[in-house]
Amino acid sequence: MNGLILLIPIALGLGLLGLAAFFWSLRQGQFEDLDGAALRIFVEDEENRPS
């Protein structure tokens, strides 16, 4: 029972930390262009072509 007194606040703190990190990444624009990175693999770079 004493372990729960310690583990519950730690679990809640880690959950709040993860939620804060998620909202921070939303505010920084990390989830703005989800398709751009996936489609960028199909675009060939001119400078990387072998001659």
Short mmCIF file of C-alpha atoms in Angstrom, two decimals:
data_model
loop_
_atom_site.label_atom_id
_atom_site.label_comp_id
_atom_site.label_asym_id
_atom_site.label_seq_id
_atom_site.Cartn_x
_atom_site.Cartn_y
_atom_site.Cartn_z
CA MET A 1 0.00 0.00 0.00
CA ASN A 2 2.88 2.37 0.69
CA GLY A 3 4.14 1.75 -2.83
CA LEU A 4 0.90 3.07 -4.30
CA ILE A 5 1.29 6.31 -2.38
CA LEU A 6 4.56 6.82 -4.24
CA LEU A 7 3.66 5.33 -7.63
CA ILE A 8 0.35 7.13 -8.24
CA PRO A 9 1.82 10.67 -8.11
CA ILE A 10 4.77 9.55 -10.26
CA ALA A 11 2.39 8.07 -12.85
CA LEU A 12 0.24 11.21 -12.85
CA GLY A 13 3.31 13.40 -13.18
CA LEU A 14 4.63 11.39 -16.13
CA GLY A 15 1.21 11.53 -17.78
CA LEU A 16 1.06 15.29 -17.38
CA LEU A 17 4.61 15.60 -18.69
CA GLY A 18 3.68 13.60 -21.80
CA LEU A 19 0.55 15.69 -22.31
CA ALA A 20 2.58 18.90 -21.96
CA ALA A 21 5.11 17.60 -24.50
CA PHE A 22 2.29 16.78 -26.92
CA PHE A 23 0.75 20.24 -26.63
CA TRP A 24 4.19 21.83 -27.00
CA SER A 25 4.78 19.89 -30.23
CA LEU A 26 1.37 20.98 -31.52
CA ARG A 27 2.22 24.62 -30.81
CA GLN A 28 5.61 24.27 -32.54
CA GLY A 29 3.99 22.92 -35.74
CA GLN A 30 5.31 19.35 -35.64
CA PHE A 31 2.02 17.95 -36.96
CA GLU A 32 1.31 20.51 -39.68
CA ASP A 33 2.48 18.60 -42.78
CA LEU A 34 2.01 14.88 -42.22
CA ASP A 35 1.84 13.96 -45.92
CA GLY A 36 4.81 16.03 -47.05
CA ALA A 37 7.43 13.84 -45.43
CA ALA A 38 5.78 10.69 -46.74
CA LEU A 39 5.65 11.98 -50.31
CA ARG A 40 9.14 13.49 -50.24
CA ILE A 41 10.63 10.02 -50.71
CA PHE A 42 9.25 9.92 -54.27
CA VAL A 43 10.90 13.18 -55.38
CA GLU A 44 14.27 12.71 -57.01
CA ASP A 45 17.03 15.16 -56.19
CA GLU A 46 18.98 16.44 -59.18
CA GLU A 47 22.24 16.79 -57.25
CA ASN A 48 22.26 13.18 -56.02
CA ARG A 49 22.10 11.59 -59.48
CA PRO A 50 25.16 9.67 -60.60
CA SER A 51 26.76 11.01 -63.76
#
